[in-house]
GROMACS .gro file of C-alpha atoms in nm:
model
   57
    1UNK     CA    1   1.387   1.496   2.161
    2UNK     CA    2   1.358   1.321   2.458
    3UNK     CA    3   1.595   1.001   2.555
    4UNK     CA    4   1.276   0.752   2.459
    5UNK     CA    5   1.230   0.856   2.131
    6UNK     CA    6   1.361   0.716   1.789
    7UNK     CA    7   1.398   0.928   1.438
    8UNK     CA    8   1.309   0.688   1.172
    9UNK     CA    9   1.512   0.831   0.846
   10UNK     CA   10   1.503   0.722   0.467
   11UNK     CA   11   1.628   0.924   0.169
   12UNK     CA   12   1.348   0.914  -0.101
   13UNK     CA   13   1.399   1.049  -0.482
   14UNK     CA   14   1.084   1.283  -0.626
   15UNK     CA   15   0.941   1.112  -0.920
   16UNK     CA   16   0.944   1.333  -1.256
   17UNK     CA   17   0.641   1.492  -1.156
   18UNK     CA   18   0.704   1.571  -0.808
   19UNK     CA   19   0.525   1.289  -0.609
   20UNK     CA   20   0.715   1.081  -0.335
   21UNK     CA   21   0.667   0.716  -0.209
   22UNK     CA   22   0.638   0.735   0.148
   23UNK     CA   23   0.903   0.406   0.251
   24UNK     CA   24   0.650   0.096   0.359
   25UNK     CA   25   0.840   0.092   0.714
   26UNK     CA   26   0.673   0.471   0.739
   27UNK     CA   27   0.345   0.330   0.632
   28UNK     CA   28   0.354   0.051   0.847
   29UNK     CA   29   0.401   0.201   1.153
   30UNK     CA   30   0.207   0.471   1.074
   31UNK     CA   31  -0.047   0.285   0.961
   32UNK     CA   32  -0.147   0.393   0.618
   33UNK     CA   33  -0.323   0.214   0.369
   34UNK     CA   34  -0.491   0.248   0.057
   35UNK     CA   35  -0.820   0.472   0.187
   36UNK     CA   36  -0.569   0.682   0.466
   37UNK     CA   37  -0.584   1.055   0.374
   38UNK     CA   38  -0.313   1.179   0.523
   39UNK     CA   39  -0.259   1.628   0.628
   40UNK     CA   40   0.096   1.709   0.551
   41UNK     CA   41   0.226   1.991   0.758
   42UNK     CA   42   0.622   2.130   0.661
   43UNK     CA   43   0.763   2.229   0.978
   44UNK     CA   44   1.135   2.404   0.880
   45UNK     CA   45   1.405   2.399   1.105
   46UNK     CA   46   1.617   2.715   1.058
   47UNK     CA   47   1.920   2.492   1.081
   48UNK     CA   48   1.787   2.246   0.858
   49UNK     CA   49   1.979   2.161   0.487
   50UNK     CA   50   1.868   1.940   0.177
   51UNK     CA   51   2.055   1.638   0.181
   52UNK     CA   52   2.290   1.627  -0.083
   53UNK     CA   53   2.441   1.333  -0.296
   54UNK     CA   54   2.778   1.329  -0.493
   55UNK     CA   55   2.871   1.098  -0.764
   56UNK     CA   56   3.222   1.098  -0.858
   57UNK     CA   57   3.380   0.924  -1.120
   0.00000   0.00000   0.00000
């Protein structure tokens, strides 16, 4: 990644069936509205992990 460019991050949940809300600052600057049809493409990182979140009581 060069020096000029910014990762935008956000956590998002699955819903029970499996969809995901794609954050509006995502869809803002990327420009998606209602009629966008968007190609998703995984690209895996060998070094990559799932985030994951502890609750402790």
């Amino acid at each position: 990644m060069s020096e000029h460019e910014k990762l935008m991050t956000k956590i998002v949940k699955p819903l029970s069936r499996g969809q995901i809300t794609i954050p509006i600052e995502f869809r803002k600057k990327l420009g998606i509205g209602s009629n966008t049809i968007l190609n998703l493409v995984l690209k895996v990182n060998i070094t990559d992990s799932p985030t994951s979140i502890h609750y402790f009581d």
